[in-house]
JSON list of C-alpha atoms in Angstrom, two decimals:
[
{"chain": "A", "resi": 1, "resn": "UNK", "atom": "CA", "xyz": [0.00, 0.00, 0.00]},
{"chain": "A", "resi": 2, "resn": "UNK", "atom": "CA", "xyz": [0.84, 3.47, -0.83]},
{"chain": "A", "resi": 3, "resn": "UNK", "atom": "CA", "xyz": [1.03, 5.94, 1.67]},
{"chain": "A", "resi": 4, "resn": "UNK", "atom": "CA", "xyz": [2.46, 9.96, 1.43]},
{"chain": "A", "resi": 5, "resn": "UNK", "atom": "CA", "xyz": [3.25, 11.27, 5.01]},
{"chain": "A", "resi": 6, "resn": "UNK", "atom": "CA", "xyz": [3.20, 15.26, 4.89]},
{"chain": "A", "resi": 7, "resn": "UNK", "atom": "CA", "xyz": [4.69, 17.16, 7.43]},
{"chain": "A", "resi": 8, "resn": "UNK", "atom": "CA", "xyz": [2.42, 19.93, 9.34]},
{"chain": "A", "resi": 9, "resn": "UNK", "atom": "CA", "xyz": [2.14, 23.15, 7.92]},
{"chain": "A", "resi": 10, "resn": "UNK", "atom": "CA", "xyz": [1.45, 26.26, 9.74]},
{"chain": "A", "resi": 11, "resn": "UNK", "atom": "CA", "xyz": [0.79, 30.07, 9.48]},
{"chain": "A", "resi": 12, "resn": "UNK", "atom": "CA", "xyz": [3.58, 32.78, 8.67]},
{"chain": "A", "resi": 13, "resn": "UNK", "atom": "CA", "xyz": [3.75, 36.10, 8.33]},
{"chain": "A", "resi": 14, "resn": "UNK", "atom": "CA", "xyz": [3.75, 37.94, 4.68]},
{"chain": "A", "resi": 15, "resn": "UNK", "atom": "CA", "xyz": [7.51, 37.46, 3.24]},
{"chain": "A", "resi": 16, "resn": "UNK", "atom": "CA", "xyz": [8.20, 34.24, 5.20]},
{"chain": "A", "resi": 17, "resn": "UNK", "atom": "CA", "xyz": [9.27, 31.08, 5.02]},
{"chain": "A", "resi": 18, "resn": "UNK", "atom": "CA", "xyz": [7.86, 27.79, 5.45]},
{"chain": "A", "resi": 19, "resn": "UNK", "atom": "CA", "xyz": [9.18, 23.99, 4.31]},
{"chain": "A", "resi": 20, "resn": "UNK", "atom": "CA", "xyz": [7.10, 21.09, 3.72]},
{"chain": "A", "resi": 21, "resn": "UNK", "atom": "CA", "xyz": [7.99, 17.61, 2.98]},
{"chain": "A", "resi": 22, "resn": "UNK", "atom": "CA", "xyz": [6.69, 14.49, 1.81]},
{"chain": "A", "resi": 23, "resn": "UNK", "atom": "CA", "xyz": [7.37, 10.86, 1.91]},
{"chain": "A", "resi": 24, "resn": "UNK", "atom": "CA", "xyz": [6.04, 8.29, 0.40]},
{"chain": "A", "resi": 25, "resn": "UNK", "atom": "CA", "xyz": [5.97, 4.78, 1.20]},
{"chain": "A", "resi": 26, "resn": "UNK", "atom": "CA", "xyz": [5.39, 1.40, -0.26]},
{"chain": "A", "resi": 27, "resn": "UNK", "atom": "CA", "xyz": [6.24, 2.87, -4.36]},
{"chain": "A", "resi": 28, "resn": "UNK", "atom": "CA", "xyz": [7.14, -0.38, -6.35]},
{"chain": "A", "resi": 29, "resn": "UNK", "atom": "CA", "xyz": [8.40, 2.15, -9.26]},
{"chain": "A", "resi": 30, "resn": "UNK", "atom": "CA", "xyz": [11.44, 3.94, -9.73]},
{"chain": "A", "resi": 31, "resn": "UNK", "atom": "CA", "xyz": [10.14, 6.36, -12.20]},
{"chain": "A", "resi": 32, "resn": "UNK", "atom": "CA", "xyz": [7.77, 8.30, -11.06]},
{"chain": "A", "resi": 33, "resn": "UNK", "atom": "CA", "xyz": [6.97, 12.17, -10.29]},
{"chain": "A", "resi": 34, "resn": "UNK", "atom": "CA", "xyz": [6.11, 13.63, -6.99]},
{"chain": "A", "resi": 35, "resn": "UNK", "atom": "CA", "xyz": [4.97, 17.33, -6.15]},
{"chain": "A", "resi": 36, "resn": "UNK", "atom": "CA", "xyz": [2.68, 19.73, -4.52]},
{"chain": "A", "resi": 37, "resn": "UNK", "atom": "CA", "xyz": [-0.74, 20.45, -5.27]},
{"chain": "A", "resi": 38, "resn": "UNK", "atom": "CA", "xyz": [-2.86, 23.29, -3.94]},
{"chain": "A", "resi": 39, "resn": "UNK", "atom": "CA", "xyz": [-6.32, 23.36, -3.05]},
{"chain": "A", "resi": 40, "resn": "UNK", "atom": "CA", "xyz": [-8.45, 25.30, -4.96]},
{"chain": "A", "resi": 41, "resn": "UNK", "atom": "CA", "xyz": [-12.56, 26.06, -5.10]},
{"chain": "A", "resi": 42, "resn": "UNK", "atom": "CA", "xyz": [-14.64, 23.07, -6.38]},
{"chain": "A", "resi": 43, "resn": "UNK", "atom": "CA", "xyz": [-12.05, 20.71, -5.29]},
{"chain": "A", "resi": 44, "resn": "UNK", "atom": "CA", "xyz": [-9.46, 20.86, -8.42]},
{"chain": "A", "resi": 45, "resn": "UNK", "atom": "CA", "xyz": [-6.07, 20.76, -7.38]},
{"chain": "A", "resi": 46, "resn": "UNK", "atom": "CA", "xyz": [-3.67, 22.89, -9.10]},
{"chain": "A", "resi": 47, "resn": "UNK", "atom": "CA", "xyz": [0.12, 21.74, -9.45]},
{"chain": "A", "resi": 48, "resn": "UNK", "atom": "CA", "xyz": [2.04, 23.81, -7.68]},
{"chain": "A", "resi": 49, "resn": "UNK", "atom": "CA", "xyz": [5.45, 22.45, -8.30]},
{"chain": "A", "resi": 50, "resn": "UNK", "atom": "CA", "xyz": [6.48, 18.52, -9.17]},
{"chain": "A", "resi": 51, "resn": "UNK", "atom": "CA", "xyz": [9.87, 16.76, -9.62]},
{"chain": "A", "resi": 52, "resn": "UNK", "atom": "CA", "xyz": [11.18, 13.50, -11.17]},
{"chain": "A", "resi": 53, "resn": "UNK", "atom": "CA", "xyz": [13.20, 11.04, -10.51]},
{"chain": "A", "resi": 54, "resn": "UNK", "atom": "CA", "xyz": [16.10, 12.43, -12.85]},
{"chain": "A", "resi": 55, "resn": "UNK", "atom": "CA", "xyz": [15.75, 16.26, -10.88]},
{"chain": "A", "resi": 56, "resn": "UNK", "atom": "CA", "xyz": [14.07, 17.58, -13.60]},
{"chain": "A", "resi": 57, "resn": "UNK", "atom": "CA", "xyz": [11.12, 20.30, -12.22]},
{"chain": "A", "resi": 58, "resn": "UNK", "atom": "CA", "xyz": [7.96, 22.37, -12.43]},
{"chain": "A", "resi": 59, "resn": "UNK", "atom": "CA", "xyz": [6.85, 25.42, -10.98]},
{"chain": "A", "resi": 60, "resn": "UNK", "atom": "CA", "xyz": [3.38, 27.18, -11.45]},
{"chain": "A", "resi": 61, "resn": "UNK", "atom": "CA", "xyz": [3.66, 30.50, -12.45]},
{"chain": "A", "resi": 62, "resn": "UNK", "atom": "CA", "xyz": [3.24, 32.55, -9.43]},
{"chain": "A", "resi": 63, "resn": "UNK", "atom": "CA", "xyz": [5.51, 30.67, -7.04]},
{"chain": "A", "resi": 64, "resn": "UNK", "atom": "CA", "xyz": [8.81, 30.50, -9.23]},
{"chain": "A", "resi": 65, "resn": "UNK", "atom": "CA", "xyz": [11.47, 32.41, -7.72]},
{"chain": "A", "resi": 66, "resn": "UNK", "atom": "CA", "xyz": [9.96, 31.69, -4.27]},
{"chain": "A", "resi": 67, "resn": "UNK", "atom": "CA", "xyz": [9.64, 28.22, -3.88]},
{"chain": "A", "resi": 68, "resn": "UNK", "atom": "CA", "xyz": [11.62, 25.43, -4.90]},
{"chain": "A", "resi": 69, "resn": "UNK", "atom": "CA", "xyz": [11.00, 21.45, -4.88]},
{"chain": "A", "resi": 70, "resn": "UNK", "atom": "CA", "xyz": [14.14, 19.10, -4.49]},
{"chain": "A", "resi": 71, "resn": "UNK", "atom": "CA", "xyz": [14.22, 15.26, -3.57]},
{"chain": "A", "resi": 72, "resn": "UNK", "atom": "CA", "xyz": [16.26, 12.69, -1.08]},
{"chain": "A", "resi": 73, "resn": "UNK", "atom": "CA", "xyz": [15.90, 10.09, -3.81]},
{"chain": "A", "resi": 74, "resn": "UNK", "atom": "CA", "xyz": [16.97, 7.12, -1.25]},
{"chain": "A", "resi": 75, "resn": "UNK", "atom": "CA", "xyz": [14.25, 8.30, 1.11]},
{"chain": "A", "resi": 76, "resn": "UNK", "atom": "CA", "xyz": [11.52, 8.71, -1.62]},
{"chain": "A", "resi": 77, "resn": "UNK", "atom": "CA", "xyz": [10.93, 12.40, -0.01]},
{"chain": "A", "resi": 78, "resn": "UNK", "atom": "CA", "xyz": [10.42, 15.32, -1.53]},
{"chain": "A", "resi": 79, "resn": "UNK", "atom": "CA", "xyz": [10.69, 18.94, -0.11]},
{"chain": "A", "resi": 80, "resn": "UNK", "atom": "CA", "xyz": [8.88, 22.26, -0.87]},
{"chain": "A", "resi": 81, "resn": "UNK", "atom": "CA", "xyz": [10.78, 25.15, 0.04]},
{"chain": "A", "resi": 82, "resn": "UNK", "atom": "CA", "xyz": [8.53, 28.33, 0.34]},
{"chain": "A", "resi": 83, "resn": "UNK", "atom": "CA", "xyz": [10.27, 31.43, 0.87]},
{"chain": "A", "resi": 84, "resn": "UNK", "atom": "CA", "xyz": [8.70, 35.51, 0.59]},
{"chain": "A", "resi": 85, "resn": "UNK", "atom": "CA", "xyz": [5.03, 33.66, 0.63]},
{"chain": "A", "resi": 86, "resn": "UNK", "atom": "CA", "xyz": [2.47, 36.26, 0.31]},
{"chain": "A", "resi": 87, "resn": "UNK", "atom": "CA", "xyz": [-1.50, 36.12, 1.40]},
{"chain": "A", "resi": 88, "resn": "UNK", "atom": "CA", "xyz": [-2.07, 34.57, -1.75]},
{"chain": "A", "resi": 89, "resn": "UNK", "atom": "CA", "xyz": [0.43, 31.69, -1.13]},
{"chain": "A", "resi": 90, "resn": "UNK", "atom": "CA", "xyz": [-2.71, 30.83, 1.46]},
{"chain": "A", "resi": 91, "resn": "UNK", "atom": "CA", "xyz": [-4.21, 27.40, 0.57]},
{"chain": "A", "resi": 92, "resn": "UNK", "atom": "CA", "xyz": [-4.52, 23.40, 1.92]},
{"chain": "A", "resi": 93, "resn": "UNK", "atom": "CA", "xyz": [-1.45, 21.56, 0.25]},
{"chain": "A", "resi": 94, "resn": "UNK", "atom": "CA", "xyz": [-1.66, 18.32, -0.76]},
{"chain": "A", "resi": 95, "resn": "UNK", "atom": "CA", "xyz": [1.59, 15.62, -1.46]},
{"chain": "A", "resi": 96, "resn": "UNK", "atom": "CA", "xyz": [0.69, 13.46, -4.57]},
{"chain": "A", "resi": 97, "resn": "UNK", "atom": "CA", "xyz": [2.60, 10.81, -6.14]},
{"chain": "A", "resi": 98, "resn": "UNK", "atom": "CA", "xyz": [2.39, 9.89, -9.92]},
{"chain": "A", "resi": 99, "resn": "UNK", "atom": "CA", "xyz": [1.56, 5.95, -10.18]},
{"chain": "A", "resi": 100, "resn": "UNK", "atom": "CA", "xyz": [3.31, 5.85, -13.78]},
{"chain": "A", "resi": 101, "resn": "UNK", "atom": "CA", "xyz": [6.16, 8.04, -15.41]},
{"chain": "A", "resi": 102, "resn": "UNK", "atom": "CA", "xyz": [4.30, 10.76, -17.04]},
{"chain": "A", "resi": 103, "resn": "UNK", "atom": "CA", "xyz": [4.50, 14.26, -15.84]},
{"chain": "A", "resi": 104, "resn": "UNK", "atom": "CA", "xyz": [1.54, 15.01, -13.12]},
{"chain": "A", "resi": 105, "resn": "UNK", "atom": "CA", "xyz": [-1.42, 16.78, -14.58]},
{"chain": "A", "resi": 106, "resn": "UNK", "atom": "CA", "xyz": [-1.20, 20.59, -13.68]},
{"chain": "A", "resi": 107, "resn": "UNK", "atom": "CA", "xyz": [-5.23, 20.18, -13.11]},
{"chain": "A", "resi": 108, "resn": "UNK", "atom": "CA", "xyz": [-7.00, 18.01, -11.75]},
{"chain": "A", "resi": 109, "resn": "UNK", "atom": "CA", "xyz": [-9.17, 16.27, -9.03]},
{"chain": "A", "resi": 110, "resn": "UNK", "atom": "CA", "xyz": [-8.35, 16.45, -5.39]},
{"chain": "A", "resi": 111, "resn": "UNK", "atom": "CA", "xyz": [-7.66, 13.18, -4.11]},
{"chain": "A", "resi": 112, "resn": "UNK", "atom": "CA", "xyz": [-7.27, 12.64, 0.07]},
{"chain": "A", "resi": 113, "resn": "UNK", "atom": "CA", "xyz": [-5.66, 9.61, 0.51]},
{"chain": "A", "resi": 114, "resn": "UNK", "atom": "CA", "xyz": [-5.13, 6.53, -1.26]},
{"chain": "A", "resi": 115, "resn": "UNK", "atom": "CA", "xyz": [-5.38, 6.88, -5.16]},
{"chain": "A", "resi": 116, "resn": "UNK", "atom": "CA", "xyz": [-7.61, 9.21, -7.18]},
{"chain": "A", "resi": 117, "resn": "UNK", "atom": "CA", "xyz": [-6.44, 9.55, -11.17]},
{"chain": "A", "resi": 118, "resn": "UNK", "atom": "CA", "xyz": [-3.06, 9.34, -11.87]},
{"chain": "A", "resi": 119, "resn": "UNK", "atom": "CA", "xyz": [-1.92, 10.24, -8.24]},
{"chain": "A", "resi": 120, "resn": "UNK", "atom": "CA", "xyz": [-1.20, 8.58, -5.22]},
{"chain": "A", "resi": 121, "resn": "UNK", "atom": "CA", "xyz": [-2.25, 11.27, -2.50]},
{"chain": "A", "resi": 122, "resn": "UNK", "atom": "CA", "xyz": [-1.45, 12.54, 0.62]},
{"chain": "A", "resi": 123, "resn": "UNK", "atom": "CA", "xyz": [-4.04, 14.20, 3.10]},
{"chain": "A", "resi": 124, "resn": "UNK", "atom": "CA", "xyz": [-3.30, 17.51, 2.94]},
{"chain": "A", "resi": 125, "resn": "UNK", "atom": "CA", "xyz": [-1.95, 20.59, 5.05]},
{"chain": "A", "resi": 126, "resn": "UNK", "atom": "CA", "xyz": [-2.83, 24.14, 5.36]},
{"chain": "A", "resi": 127, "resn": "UNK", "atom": "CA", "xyz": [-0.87, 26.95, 4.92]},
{"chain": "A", "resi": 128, "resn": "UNK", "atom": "CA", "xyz": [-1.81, 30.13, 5.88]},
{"chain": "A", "resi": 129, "resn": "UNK", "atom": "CA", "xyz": [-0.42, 33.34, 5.32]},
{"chain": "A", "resi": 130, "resn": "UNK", "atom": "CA", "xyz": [-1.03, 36.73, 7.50]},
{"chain": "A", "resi": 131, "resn": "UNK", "atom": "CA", "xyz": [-0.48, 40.20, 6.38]}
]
């Protein structure tokens, strides 16, 4: 069974910093992607940033130059560094796992847990962000 642990998240002030991380057990692959994925209305999750097994990454739009995604490849975890977050940067982030070797979607379906899609998932974490 597949499981993503996330560490907590928390609230910081405007122009802070924050880490998260992510490990996932239990991955019979070794080519896959892992990221981030943010919570947005209706329940789509938007791909914040994702990296593969080879280091290669993604970054949304709005958070490159802030945050950056790197990897302990031996401990299958993956870490989200978050740095001059704003009130926008305010959301529940969610781990996810790709179960084959193609990039993870940029939008799609929340999952909680277990699988949903293409993703193995985490449960989540807020982040919140105060002026």
């Amino acid at each position: 069974e597949v499981q993503l642990a996330e560490s907590r998240g928390g609230s910081v002030q405007a122009g802070g910093s924050l880490r998260l991380s992510c490990t996932a057990t239990g991955l019979t692959s070794d080519d896959f992607y892992m990221g981030w994925y943010r919570q947005v209305p209706g329940n789509e999750c938007e791909l914040v940033a994702s990296i593969s097994r080879d280091g290669s990454t993604y970054y949304e739009d709005s958070v490159k130059g802030r945050f950056t995604i790197s990897q302990d490849g031996a401990k299958n975890t993956v870490y989200l560094q978050m740095n001059n977050m704003n009130c926008e940067d305010t959301y529940v982030y969610i781990c996810a796992a790709s179960r084959n070797s193609q990039p993870q979607p940029r939008l799609t379906r929340c999952g909680s847990g277990g699988t949903r899609g293409s993703s193995y998932w985490g449960l989540g974490t807020r982040v919140s962000i105060s002026s």
